[in-house]
Amino acid sequence: DGGITQSPKYLFRKEGQNVTLSCEQNLNHDAMYWYRQDPGQGLRLIYYSQIVNDFQKGDIAEGYSVSREKKESFPLTVTSAQKNPTAFYLCASSIGDSTGLDEQYFGPGTRLTVT
Amino acid sequence: DAKTTQPNSMESNEEEPVHLPCNHSTISGTDYIHWYRQLPSQGPEYVIHGLTSNVNNRMASLAIAEDRKSSTLILHRATLRDAAVYYCILRDGNDMRFGAGTRLTVKP
């Protein structure tokens, strides 16, 4: 089955530790995205990548880092510099057409709790 | 950036039509109107999108005002599985900015 997988579903970390969230897609999509969602709010864009070995900051990139070494993988690292890391993290992918209007497919999300 | 305004919540009865409004008075000529929905504890899923003309697909219909300053997502017969948060989003390129959306409750 084609889709996006995120693991783990729940993640617990101590404050001061870096943590990496996994995102894999087998849809052969060029573009991938990371969003953050806080309770009762909409999604906010952290980083996005339109092609392998290239990525751009979104609205709230501070305290986060990404890599895009393979087309199917776009891991997100939440660093200790991120002041409020506890949130629901969502990964998405899309074909990546030139208009930027293509449908985004979302993974099931990872709920990160930092104490 | 152009913004959207949606009611915080709406209720509907099962098997009745639902009209979810969205205001976007500062929309630009190149902004497309997209709708996504998010079921509890899941990632959002695409519903529909349009530019100027009304659009229909298997999930819903999108009615766009002639001046494009507002739009309405129409679910023709709400089911319990349609209970979700519905997001109206203006897109001009890869940037998708989600607001808080409308939480739809469907009563049996």
mmCIF file of C-alpha atoms in Angstrom:
data_model
loop_
_atom_site.group_PDB
_atom_site.id
_atom_site.type_symbol
_atom_site.label_atom_id
_atom_site.label_comp_id
_atom_site.label_asym_id
_atom_site.label_seq_id
_atom_site.Cartn_x
_atom_site.Cartn_y
_atom_site.Cartn_z
ATOM 1 C CA ASP A 1 0.000 0.000 0.000
ATOM 2 C CA GLY A 2 1.246 3.468 -0.845
ATOM 3 C CA GLY A 3 1.363 6.067 1.866
ATOM 4 C CA ILE A 4 3.267 7.988 4.472
ATOM 5 C CA THR A 5 4.510 6.454 7.668
ATOM 6 C CA GLN A 6 5.624 8.264 10.763
ATOM 7 C CA SER A 7 7.197 6.583 13.702
ATOM 8 C CA PRO A 8 6.797 6.316 16.543
ATOM 9 C CA LYS A 9 3.191 7.333 17.209
ATOM 10 C CA TYR A 10 4.071 8.531 20.724
ATOM 11 C CA LEU A 11 7.492 9.737 21.864
ATOM 12 C CA PHE A 12 8.656 10.832 25.278
ATOM 13 C CA ARG A 13 11.894 12.679 25.944
ATOM 14 C CA LYS A 14 13.611 14.540 28.714
ATOM 15 C CA GLU A 15 14.239 18.228 28.346
ATOM 16 C CA GLY A 16 17.632 19.004 26.843
ATOM 17 C CA GLN A 17 17.742 15.963 24.572
ATOM 18 C CA ASN A 18 17.605 16.094 20.810
ATOM 19 C CA VAL A 19 15.052 13.777 19.221
ATOM 20 C CA THR A 20 14.556 12.720 15.608
ATOM 21 C CA LEU A 21 11.135 11.988 14.140
ATOM 22 C CA SER A 22 10.902 9.660 11.194
ATOM 23 C CA CYS A 23 8.892 10.248 8.020
ATOM 24 C CA GLU A 24 8.913 7.862 5.071
ATOM 25 C CA GLN A 25 6.802 7.857 1.913
ATOM 26 C CA ASN A 26 6.509 5.360 -0.923
ATOM 27 C CA LEU A 27 4.336 7.548 -3.144
ATOM 28 C CA ASN A 28 7.288 8.648 -5.273
ATOM 29 C CA HIS A 29 6.536 12.248 -4.309
ATOM 30 C CA ASP A 30 9.178 14.918 -4.785
ATOM 31 C CA ALA A 31 7.943 17.328 -2.124
ATOM 32 C CA MET A 32 7.789 16.685 1.615
ATOM 33 C CA TYR A 33 6.714 18.846 4.542
ATOM 34 C CA TRP A 34 6.821 18.995 8.330
ATOM 35 C CA TYR A 35 4.087 20.675 10.348
ATOM 36 C CA ARG A 36 3.548 21.220 14.024
ATOM 37 C CA GLN A 37 0.111 21.289 15.662
ATOM 38 C CA ASP A 38 -0.639 22.533 19.175
ATOM 39 C CA PRO A 39 -3.921 21.694 20.963
ATOM 40 C CA GLY A 40 -6.943 23.408 19.442
ATOM 41 C CA GLN A 41 -4.900 25.087 16.734
ATOM 42 C CA GLY A 42 -4.188 24.640 13.072
ATOM 43 C CA LEU A 43 -0.979 23.348 11.560
ATOM 44 C CA ARG A 44 2.143 25.469 11.222
ATOM 45 C CA LEU A 45 4.838 24.752 8.671
ATOM 46 C CA ILE A 46 8.295 23.946 10.058
ATOM 47 C CA TYR A 47 10.296 22.926 6.973
ATOM 48 C CA TYR A 48 9.615 21.735 3.471
ATOM 49 C CA SER A 49 11.646 20.120 0.737
ATOM 50 C CA GLN A 50 10.791 20.206 -2.946
ATOM 51 C CA ILE A 51 13.618 17.958 -4.074
ATOM 52 C CA VAL A 52 16.353 15.734 -2.670
ATOM 53 C CA ASN A 53 19.232 17.584 -0.998
ATOM 54 C CA ASP A 54 17.258 20.810 -0.814
ATOM 55 C CA PHE A 55 14.914 22.204 1.836
ATOM 56 C CA GLN A 56 13.505 25.547 2.977
ATOM 57 C CA LYS A 57 12.464 26.960 6.323
ATOM 58 C CA GLY A 58 8.791 27.395 7.055
ATOM 59 C CA ASP A 59 7.179 29.754 9.533
ATOM 60 C CA ILE A 60 8.586 28.179 12.713
ATOM 61 C CA ALA A 61 11.937 26.571 11.830
ATOM 62 C CA GLU A 62 13.854 27.776 14.893
ATOM 63 C CA GLY A 63 14.975 24.866 17.054
ATOM 64 C CA TYR A 64 14.396 22.288 14.321
ATOM 65 C CA SER A 65 16.600 20.738 11.646
ATOM 66 C CA VAL A 66 15.909 18.440 8.685
ATOM 67 C CA SER A 67 17.729 16.476 6.034
ATOM 68 C CA ARG A 68 16.631 15.130 2.655
ATOM 69 C CA GLU A 69 19.247 12.644 1.526
ATOM 70 C CA LYS A 70 16.717 10.284 -0.073
ATOM 71 C CA LYS A 71 13.517 11.003 -1.958
ATOM 72 C CA GLU A 72 11.439 8.821 0.325
ATOM 73 C CA SER A 73 12.737 10.076 3.665
ATOM 74 C CA PHE A 74 12.543 13.450 5.430
ATOM 75 C CA PRO A 75 13.530 13.139 9.111
ATOM 76 C CA LEU A 76 12.951 16.019 11.516
ATOM 77 C CA THR A 77 15.226 16.661 14.502
ATOM 78 C CA VAL A 78 13.794 18.578 17.411
ATOM 79 C CA THR A 79 16.799 20.116 19.121
ATOM 80 C CA SER A 80 17.223 21.231 22.693
ATOM 81 C CA ALA A 81 17.032 24.805 21.394
ATOM 82 C CA GLN A 82 13.310 24.397 20.694
ATOM 83 C CA LYS A 83 11.694 26.057 23.704
ATOM 84 C CA ASN A 84 8.299 24.344 23.576
ATOM 85 C CA PRO A 85 8.791 21.032 21.768
ATOM 86 C CA THR A 86 5.740 19.211 23.132
ATOM 87 C CA ALA A 87 3.290 19.017 20.225
ATOM 88 C CA PHE A 88 1.742 16.823 17.530
ATOM 89 C CA TYR A 89 4.080 16.609 14.522
ATOM 90 C CA LEU A 90 2.724 15.859 11.068
ATOM 91 C CA CYS A 91 4.638 14.955 7.936
ATOM 92 C CA ALA A 92 3.157 15.338 4.465
ATOM 93 C CA SER A 93 4.187 14.782 0.886
ATOM 94 C CA SER A 94 2.974 15.871 -2.524
ATOM 95 C CA ILE A 95 3.859 15.342 -6.166
ATOM 96 C CA GLY A 96 5.527 18.726 -6.152
ATOM 97 C CA ASP A 97 4.183 20.232 -9.340
ATOM 98 C CA SER A 98 5.373 23.658 -10.389
ATOM 99 C CA THR A 99 2.168 25.396 -9.323
ATOM 100 C CA GLY A 100 2.570 24.236 -5.733
ATOM 101 C CA LEU A 101 -1.143 23.530 -5.624
ATOM 102 C CA ASP A 102 -1.017 19.783 -5.549
ATOM 103 C CA GLU A 103 -2.773 17.796 -2.872
ATOM 104 C CA GLN A 104 -0.745 17.079 0.226
ATOM 105 C CA TYR A 105 -0.948 13.615 1.762
ATOM 106 C CA PHE A 106 -0.431 13.478 5.491
ATOM 107 C CA GLY A 107 0.985 10.810 7.742
ATOM 108 C CA PRO A 108 -0.665 9.736 11.015
ATOM 109 C CA GLY A 109 1.530 12.030 13.108
ATOM 110 C CA THR A 110 3.892 11.671 16.072
ATOM 111 C CA ARG A 111 2.868 13.033 19.442
ATOM 112 C CA LEU A 112 6.024 14.254 21.198
ATOM 113 C CA THR A 113 6.035 14.948 24.919
ATOM 114 C CA VAL A 114 9.070 16.548 26.517
ATOM 115 C CA THR A 115 9.283 16.754 30.297
ATOM 116 C CA ASP B 1 -0.738 37.027 3.557
ATOM 117 C CA ALA B 2 -4.403 36.529 2.826
ATOM 118 C CA LYS B 3 -6.284 35.028 5.769
ATOM 119 C CA THR B 4 -9.444 33.012 6.191
ATOM 120 C CA THR B 5 -12.152 33.301 8.829
ATOM 121 C CA GLN B 6 -14.287 30.326 9.807
ATOM 122 C CA PRO B 7 -16.755 29.694 12.636
ATOM 123 C CA ASN B 8 -15.182 27.817 15.525
ATOM 124 C CA SER B 9 -17.811 25.099 15.542
ATOM 125 C CA MET B 10 -20.961 23.884 13.829
ATOM 126 C CA GLU B 11 -23.458 21.125 14.448
ATOM 127 C CA SER B 12 -25.399 19.040 12.013
ATOM 128 C CA ASN B 13 -27.824 16.154 12.109
ATOM 129 C CA GLU B 14 -26.913 12.927 10.413
ATOM 130 C CA GLU B 15 -28.076 12.622 6.794
ATOM 131 C CA GLU B 16 -28.736 16.347 6.486
ATOM 132 C CA PRO B 17 -26.725 18.756 4.316
ATOM 133 C CA VAL B 18 -24.027 20.863 5.947
ATOM 134 C CA HIS B 19 -22.811 24.236 4.711
ATOM 135 C CA LEU B 20 -19.437 25.264 6.135
ATOM 136 C CA PRO B 21 -18.658 28.940 5.434
ATOM 137 C CA CYS B 22 -15.284 30.586 4.944
ATOM 138 C CA ASN B 23 -14.546 34.288 4.537
ATOM 139 C CA HIS B 24 -11.412 35.395 2.706
ATOM 140 C CA SER B 25 -11.935 39.055 1.900
ATOM 141 C CA THR B 26 -8.228 39.711 1.163
ATOM 142 C CA ILE B 27 -7.854 36.866 -1.336
ATOM 143 C CA SER B 28 -5.576 37.642 -4.259
ATOM 144 C CA GLY B 29 -6.228 36.775 -7.863
ATOM 145 C CA THR B 30 -3.803 33.874 -7.833
ATOM 146 C CA ASP B 31 -4.943 32.250 -4.565
ATOM 147 C CA TYR B 32 -6.672 28.914 -4.838
ATOM 148 C CA ILE B 33 -9.193 27.934 -2.153
ATOM 149 C CA HIS B 34 -8.436 24.546 -0.624
ATOM 150 C CA TRP B 35 -10.344 22.571 1.978
ATOM 151 C CA TYR B 36 -8.859 19.876 4.168
ATOM 152 C CA ARG B 37 -10.372 18.049 7.103
ATOM 153 C CA GLN B 38 -8.808 16.423 10.127
ATOM 154 C CA LEU B 39 -10.388 13.566 12.000
ATOM 155 C CA PRO B 40 -9.456 13.182 15.683
ATOM 156 C CA SER B 41 -5.814 12.192 16.248
ATOM 157 C CA GLN B 42 -5.131 11.870 12.533
ATOM 158 C CA GLY B 43 -3.405 13.895 9.860
ATOM 159 C CA PRO B 44 -5.508 16.160 7.639
ATOM 160 C CA GLU B 45 -6.929 14.864 4.390
ATOM 161 C CA TYR B 46 -7.675 16.764 1.209
ATOM 162 C CA VAL B 47 -11.329 17.474 0.485
ATOM 163 C CA ILE B 48 -11.600 19.812 -2.493
ATOM 164 C CA HIS B 49 -10.176 22.940 -4.081
ATOM 165 C CA GLY B 50 -11.183 25.601 -6.585
ATOM 166 C CA LEU B 51 -10.286 28.964 -8.072
ATOM 167 C CA THR B 52 -13.392 30.694 -9.405
ATOM 168 C CA SER B 53 -15.985 28.165 -10.484
ATOM 169 C CA ASN B 54 -17.971 25.874 -8.242
ATOM 170 C CA VAL B 55 -16.470 22.402 -7.932
ATOM 171 C CA ASN B 56 -17.881 18.979 -7.143
ATOM 172 C CA ASN B 57 -16.199 15.741 -6.229
ATOM 173 C CA ARG B 58 -17.193 12.526 -4.500
ATOM 174 C CA MET B 59 -16.654 14.003 -1.049
ATOM 175 C CA ALA B 60 -18.180 17.461 -1.278
ATOM 176 C CA SER B 61 -19.042 20.552 -3.305
ATOM 177 C CA LEU B 62 -17.356 23.916 -3.154
ATOM 178 C CA ALA B 63 -19.370 27.040 -3.871
ATOM 179 C CA ILE B 64 -17.279 30.148 -4.489
ATOM 180 C CA ALA B 65 -18.786 33.625 -4.379
ATOM 181 C CA GLU B 66 -18.607 35.663 -7.552
ATOM 182 C CA ASP B 67 -16.257 38.196 -5.906
ATOM 183 C CA ARG B 68 -14.237 35.300 -4.381
ATOM 184 C CA LYS B 69 -14.337 36.899 -0.953
ATOM 185 C CA SER B 70 -16.107 33.897 0.525
ATOM 186 C CA SER B 71 -16.733 30.240 -0.147
ATOM 187 C CA THR B 72 -18.840 27.422 1.243
ATOM 188 C CA LEU B 73 -18.009 23.758 1.577
ATOM 189 C CA ILE B 74 -21.127 21.650 1.161
ATOM 190 C CA LEU B 75 -21.456 18.114 2.497
ATOM 191 C CA HIS B 76 -24.634 16.845 0.881
ATOM 192 C CA ARG B 77 -25.537 14.219 3.486
ATOM 193 C CA ALA B 78 -23.545 14.346 6.693
ATOM 194 C CA THR B 79 -22.575 11.054 8.286
ATOM 195 C CA LEU B 80 -21.033 10.404 11.671
ATOM 196 C CA ARG B 81 -17.720 9.832 9.877
ATOM 197 C CA ASP B 82 -17.784 13.446 8.693
ATOM 198 C CA ALA B 83 -17.252 14.715 12.222
ATOM 199 C CA ALA B 84 -13.914 16.510 11.978
ATOM 200 C CA VAL B 85 -12.195 19.888 11.938
ATOM 201 C CA TYR B 86 -12.544 21.472 8.500
ATOM 202 C CA TYR B 87 -9.870 23.890 7.313
ATOM 203 C CA CYS B 88 -10.329 26.493 4.600
ATOM 204 C CA ILE B 89 -6.928 27.456 3.182
ATOM 205 C CA LEU B 90 -5.743 29.935 0.570
ATOM 206 C CA ARG B 91 -2.847 28.647 -1.477
ATOM 207 C CA ASP B 92 -0.511 30.343 -3.873
ATOM 208 C CA GLY B 93 2.277 27.849 -4.230
ATOM 209 C CA ASN B 94 3.636 25.372 -1.723
ATOM 210 C CA ASP B 95 2.806 27.466 1.318
ATOM 211 C CA MET B 96 -0.333 26.148 3.050
ATOM 212 C CA ARG B 97 -1.420 28.205 6.037
ATOM 213 C CA PHE B 98 -3.926 26.508 8.306
ATOM 214 C CA GLY B 99 -6.198 28.476 10.596
ATOM 215 C CA ALA B 100 -8.016 26.954 13.549
ATOM 216 C CA GLY B 101 -10.769 25.583 11.301
ATOM 217 C CA THR B 102 -14.394 24.682 12.056
ATOM 218 C CA ARG B 103 -15.119 21.737 14.306
ATOM 219 C CA LEU B 104 -18.125 19.911 12.851
ATOM 220 C CA THR B 105 -20.204 17.777 15.192
ATOM 221 C CA VAL B 106 -22.676 15.364 13.594
ATOM 222 C CA LYS B 107 -25.562 14.229 15.766
ATOM 223 C CA PRO B 108 -27.260 10.883 15.124
#
